[in-house]
Tab-separated table of C-alpha atoms in Angstrom:
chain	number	residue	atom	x	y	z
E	280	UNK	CA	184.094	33.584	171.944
E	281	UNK	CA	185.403	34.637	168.465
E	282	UNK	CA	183.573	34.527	165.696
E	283	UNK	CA	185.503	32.206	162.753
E	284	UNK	CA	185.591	34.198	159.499
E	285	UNK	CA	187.093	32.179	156.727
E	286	UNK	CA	188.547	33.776	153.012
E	287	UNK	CA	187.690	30.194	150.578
E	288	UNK	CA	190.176	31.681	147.535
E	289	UNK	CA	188.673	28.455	145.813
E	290	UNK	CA	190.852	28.234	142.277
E	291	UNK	CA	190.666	31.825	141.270
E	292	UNK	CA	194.079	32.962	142.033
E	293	UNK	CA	197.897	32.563	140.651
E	294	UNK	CA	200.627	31.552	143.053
E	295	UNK	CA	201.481	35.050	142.753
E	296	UNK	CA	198.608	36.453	143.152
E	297	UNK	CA	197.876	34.400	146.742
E	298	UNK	CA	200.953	35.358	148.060
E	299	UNK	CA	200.330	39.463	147.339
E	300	UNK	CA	196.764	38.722	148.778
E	301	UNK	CA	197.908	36.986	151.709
E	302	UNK	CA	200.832	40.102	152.637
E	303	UNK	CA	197.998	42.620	152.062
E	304	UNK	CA	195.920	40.360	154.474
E	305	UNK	CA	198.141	40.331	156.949
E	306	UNK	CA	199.031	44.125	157.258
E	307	UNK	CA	194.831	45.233	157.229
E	308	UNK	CA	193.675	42.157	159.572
E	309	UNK	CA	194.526	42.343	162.995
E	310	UNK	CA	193.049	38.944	164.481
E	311	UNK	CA	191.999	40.327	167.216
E	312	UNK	CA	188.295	40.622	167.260
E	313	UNK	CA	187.940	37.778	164.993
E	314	UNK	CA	189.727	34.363	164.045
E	315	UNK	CA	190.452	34.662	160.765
E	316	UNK	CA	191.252	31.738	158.644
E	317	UNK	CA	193.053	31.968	155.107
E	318	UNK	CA	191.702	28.633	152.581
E	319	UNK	CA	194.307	29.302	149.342
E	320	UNK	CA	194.553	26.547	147.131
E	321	UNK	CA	196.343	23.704	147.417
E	322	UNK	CA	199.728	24.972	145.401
E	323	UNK	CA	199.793	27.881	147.377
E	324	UNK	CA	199.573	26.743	150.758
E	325	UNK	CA	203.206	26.135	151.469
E	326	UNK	CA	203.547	29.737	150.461
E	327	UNK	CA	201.161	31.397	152.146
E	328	UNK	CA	201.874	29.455	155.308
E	329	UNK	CA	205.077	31.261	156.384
E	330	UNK	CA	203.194	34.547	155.199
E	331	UNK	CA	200.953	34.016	158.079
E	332	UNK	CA	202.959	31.881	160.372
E	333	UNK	CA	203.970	35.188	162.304
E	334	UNK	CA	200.594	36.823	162.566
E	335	UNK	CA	197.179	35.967	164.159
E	336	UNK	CA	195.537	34.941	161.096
E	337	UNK	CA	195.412	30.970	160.532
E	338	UNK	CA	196.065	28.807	157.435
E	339	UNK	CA	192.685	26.161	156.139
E	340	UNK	CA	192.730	23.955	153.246
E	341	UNK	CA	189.568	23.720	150.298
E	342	UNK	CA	189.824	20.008	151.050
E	343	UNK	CA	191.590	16.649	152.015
E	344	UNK	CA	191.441	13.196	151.393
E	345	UNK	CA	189.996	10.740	152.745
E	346	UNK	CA	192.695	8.715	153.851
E	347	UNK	CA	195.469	9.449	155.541
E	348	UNK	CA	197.761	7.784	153.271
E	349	UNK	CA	197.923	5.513	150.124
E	350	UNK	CA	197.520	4.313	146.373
E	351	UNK	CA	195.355	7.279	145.958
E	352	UNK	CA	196.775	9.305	142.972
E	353	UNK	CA	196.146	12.600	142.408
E	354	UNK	CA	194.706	13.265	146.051
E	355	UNK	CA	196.356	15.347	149.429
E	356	UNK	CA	196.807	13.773	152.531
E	357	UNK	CA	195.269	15.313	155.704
E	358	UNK	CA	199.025	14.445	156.986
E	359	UNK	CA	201.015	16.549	154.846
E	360	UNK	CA	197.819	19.505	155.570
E	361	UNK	CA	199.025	19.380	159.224
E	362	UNK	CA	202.649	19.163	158.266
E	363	UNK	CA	202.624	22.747	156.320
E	364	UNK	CA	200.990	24.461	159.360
E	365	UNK	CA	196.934	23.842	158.086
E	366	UNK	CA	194.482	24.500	160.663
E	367	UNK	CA	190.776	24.025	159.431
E	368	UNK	CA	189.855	21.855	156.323
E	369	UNK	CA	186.400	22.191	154.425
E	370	UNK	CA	184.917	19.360	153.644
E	371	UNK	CA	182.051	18.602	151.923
E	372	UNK	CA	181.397	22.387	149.677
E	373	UNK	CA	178.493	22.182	147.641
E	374	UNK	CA	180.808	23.070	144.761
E	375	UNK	CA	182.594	19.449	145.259
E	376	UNK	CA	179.226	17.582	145.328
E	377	UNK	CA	178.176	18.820	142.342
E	378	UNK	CA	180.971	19.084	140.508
E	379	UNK	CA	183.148	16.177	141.114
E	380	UNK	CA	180.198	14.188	142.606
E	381	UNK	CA	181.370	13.683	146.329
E	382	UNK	CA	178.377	11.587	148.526
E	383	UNK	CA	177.698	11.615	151.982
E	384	UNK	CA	179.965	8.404	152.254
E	385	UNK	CA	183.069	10.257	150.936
E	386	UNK	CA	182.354	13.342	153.245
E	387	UNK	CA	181.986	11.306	156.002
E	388	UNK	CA	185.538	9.337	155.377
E	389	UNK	CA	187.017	12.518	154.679
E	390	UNK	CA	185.499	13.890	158.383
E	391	UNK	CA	187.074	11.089	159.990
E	392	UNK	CA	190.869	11.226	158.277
E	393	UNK	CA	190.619	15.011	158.681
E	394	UNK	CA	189.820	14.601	162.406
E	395	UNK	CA	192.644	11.479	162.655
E	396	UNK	CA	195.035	13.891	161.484
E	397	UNK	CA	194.048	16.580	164.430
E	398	UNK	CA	192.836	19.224	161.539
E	399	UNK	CA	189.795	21.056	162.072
E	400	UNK	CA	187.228	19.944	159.996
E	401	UNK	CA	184.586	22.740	158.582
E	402	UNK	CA	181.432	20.106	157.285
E	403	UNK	CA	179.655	22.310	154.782
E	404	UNK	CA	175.616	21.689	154.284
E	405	UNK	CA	173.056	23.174	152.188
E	406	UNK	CA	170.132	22.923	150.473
E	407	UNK	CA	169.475	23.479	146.889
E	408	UNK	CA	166.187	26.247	145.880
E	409	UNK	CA	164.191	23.156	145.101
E	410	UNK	CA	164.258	21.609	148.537
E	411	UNK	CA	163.528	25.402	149.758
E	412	UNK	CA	160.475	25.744	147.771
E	413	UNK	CA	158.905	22.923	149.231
E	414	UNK	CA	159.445	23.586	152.368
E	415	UNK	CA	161.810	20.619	152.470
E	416	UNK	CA	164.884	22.124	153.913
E	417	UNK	CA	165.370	21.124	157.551
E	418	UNK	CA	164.492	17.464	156.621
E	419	UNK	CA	167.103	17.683	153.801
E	420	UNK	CA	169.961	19.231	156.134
E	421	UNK	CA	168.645	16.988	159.263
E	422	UNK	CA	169.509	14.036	156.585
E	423	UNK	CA	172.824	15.348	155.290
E	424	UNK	CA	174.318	15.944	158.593
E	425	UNK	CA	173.313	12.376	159.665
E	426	UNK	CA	174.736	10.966	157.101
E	427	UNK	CA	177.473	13.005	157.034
E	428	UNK	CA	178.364	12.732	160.698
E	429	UNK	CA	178.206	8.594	161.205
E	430	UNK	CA	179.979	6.744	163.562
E	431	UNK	CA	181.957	10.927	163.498
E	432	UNK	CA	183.491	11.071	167.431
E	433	UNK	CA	185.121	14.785	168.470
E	434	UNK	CA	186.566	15.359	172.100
E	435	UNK	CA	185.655	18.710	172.785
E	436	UNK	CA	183.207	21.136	170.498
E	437	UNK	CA	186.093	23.315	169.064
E	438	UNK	CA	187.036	20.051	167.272
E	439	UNK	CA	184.338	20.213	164.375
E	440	UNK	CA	182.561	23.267	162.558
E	441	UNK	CA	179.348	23.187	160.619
E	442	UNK	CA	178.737	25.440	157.558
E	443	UNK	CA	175.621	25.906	156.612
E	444	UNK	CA	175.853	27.053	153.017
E	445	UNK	CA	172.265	27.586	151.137
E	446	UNK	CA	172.977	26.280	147.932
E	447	UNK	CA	170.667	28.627	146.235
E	448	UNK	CA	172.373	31.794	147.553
E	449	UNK	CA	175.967	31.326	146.909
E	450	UNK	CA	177.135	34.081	144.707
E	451	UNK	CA	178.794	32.076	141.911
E	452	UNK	CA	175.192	30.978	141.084
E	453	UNK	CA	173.162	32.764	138.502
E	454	UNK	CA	170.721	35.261	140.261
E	455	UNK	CA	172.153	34.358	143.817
E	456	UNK	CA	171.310	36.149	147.026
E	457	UNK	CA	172.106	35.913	150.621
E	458	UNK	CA	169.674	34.680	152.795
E	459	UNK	CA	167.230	36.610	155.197
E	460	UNK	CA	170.038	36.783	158.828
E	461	UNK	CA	167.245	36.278	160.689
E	462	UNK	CA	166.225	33.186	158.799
E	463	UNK	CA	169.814	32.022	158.985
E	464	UNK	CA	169.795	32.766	162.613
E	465	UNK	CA	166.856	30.307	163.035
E	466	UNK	CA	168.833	27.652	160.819
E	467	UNK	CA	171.868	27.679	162.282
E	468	UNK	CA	169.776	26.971	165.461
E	469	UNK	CA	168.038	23.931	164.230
E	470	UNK	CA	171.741	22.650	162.409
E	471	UNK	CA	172.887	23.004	166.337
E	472	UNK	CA	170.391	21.049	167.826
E	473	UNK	CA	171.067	18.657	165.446
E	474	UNK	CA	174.854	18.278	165.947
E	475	UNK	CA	174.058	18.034	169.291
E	476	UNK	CA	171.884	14.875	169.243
E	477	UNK	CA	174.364	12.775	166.851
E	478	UNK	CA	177.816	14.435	168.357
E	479	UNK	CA	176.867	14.986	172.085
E	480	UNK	CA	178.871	18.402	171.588
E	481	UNK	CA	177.467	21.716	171.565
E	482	UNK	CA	179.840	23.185	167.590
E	483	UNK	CA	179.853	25.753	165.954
E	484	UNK	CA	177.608	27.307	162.943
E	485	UNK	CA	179.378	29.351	160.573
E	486	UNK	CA	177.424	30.696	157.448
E	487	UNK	CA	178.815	30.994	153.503
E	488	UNK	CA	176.134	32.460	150.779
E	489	UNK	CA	177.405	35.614	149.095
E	490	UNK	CA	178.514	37.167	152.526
E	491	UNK	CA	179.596	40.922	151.735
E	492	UNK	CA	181.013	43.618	153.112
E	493	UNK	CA	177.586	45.268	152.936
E	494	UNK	CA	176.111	42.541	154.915
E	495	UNK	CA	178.494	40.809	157.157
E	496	UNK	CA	177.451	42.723	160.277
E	497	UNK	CA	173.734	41.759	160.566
E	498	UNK	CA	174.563	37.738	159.963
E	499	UNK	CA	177.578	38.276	162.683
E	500	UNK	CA	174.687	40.101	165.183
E	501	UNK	CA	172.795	36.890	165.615
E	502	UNK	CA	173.492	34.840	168.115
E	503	UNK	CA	173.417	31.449	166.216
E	504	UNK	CA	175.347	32.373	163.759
E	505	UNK	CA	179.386	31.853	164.875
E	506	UNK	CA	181.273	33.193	161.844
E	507	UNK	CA	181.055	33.479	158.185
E	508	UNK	CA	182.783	31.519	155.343
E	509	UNK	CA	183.260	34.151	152.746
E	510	UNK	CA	183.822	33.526	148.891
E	511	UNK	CA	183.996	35.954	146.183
E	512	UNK	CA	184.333	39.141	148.747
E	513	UNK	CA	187.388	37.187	150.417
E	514	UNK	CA	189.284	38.296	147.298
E	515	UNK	CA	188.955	41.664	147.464
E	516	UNK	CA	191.636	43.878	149.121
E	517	UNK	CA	189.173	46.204	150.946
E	518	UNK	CA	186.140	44.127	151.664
E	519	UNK	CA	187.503	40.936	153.060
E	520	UNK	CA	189.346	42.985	155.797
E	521	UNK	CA	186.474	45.159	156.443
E	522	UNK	CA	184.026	41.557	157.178
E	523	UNK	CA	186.939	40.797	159.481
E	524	UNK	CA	187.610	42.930	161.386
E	525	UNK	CA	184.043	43.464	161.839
């Protein structure tokens, strides 16, 4: 199978500035080896969707409501994500917790309306350094996923993707590194276990922690470990395409 490698522009770019990013994209990524999946933000989606609509490399979203429809001002309906040609969703990035204080309650609605709407969802969990340092972290991540995942039914395995995203080591934090592959490898093999007890579905594991060029290959070697969800290197014109390609 294909490993999913996914470009999370988060709100760094112009319009202009997705769409030049997206062309250059799609001439040095082939989408052959890997899938590759293209998260702009929300403005640019409708424009960067016909950019790749004739190529091998998919659209994803940053996010979606959690509701299909509604009194809900200011938010974007999984519907109209399907409707411009979206893909894969992530839900639940450690960036929205903290910063605009989404619970495991809101993540798990959003799961749901994601997966009503037939988009992919991509459930990101991760645990902070302090949960790390005392040894705390699979009991942290066995909690989030349980919480995250309630009463959360999929069909077949391709229909949900976990993210395990170390808080501590994503690069927009101060004095962030990646983590050890091996001790990524080992888990992404616990987070699949899990999933496997609460969905009855054997998912995917992608990682996101200040993936690099540099380092893309030895996380993509191991076997638990079914794709990357790239951040800051996804917006460079030479390293995003070398990760992959990879």
């Amino acid at each position: 199978m294909k490993k999913l490698i996914m470009a999370n522009w988060k709100m760094q770019l112009t319009i202009k500035d997705s769409l030049e990013l997206a062309k250059q994209f799609t001439k040095k990524i082939s989408g052959d080896r890997n899938e590759v999946v293209i998260c702009p933000d929300y403005l640019a989606l409708p424009f960067v969707g016909p950019i790749l609509k004739k190529t091998k490399l998919q659209l994803g979203a940053q996010d979606s409501a959690a509701f299909s429809q509604g009194a809900y001002t200011g938010e974007v309906s999984p519907q109209n994500l399907k409707t411009l040609g979206v893909k894969y969703v992530i839900i639940g990035h450690s960036e929205r917790r903290e910063h605009l204080h989404e619970n495991s309650a809101i993540i798990n609605n959003k799961l749901k309306a994601a997966l009503d709407n037939k988009l992919i969802p991509v459930l990101c969990v991760g645990e902070k350094l302090t949960e790390r340092e005392a040894g705390q972290a699979k009991d942290y991540l066995k909690m989030e996923l349980r919480h995250a995942l309630k009463g959360v039914k999929i069909k077949t395995a391709n229909d949900l993707v976990l993210a395990y995203e170390p808080v501590w080591a994503i690069s927009t934090n101060k004095n962030a590194k990646p983590i050890v592959p091996a001790e990524a490898e080992d888990i992404q093999k616990f987070l699949k276990a899990q999933a496997r007890l609460i969905l009855k579905k054997s998912v995917r594991v992608i990682y996101g922690g200040s993936a690099t060029a540099e380092n893309a290959a030895a996380f993509l070697s191991q076997p638990n470990i079914d794709g990357l969800l790239v951040g800051g290197a996804s917006l460079k014109i030479t390293a995003f395409p070398l990760i992959a390609n990879n």
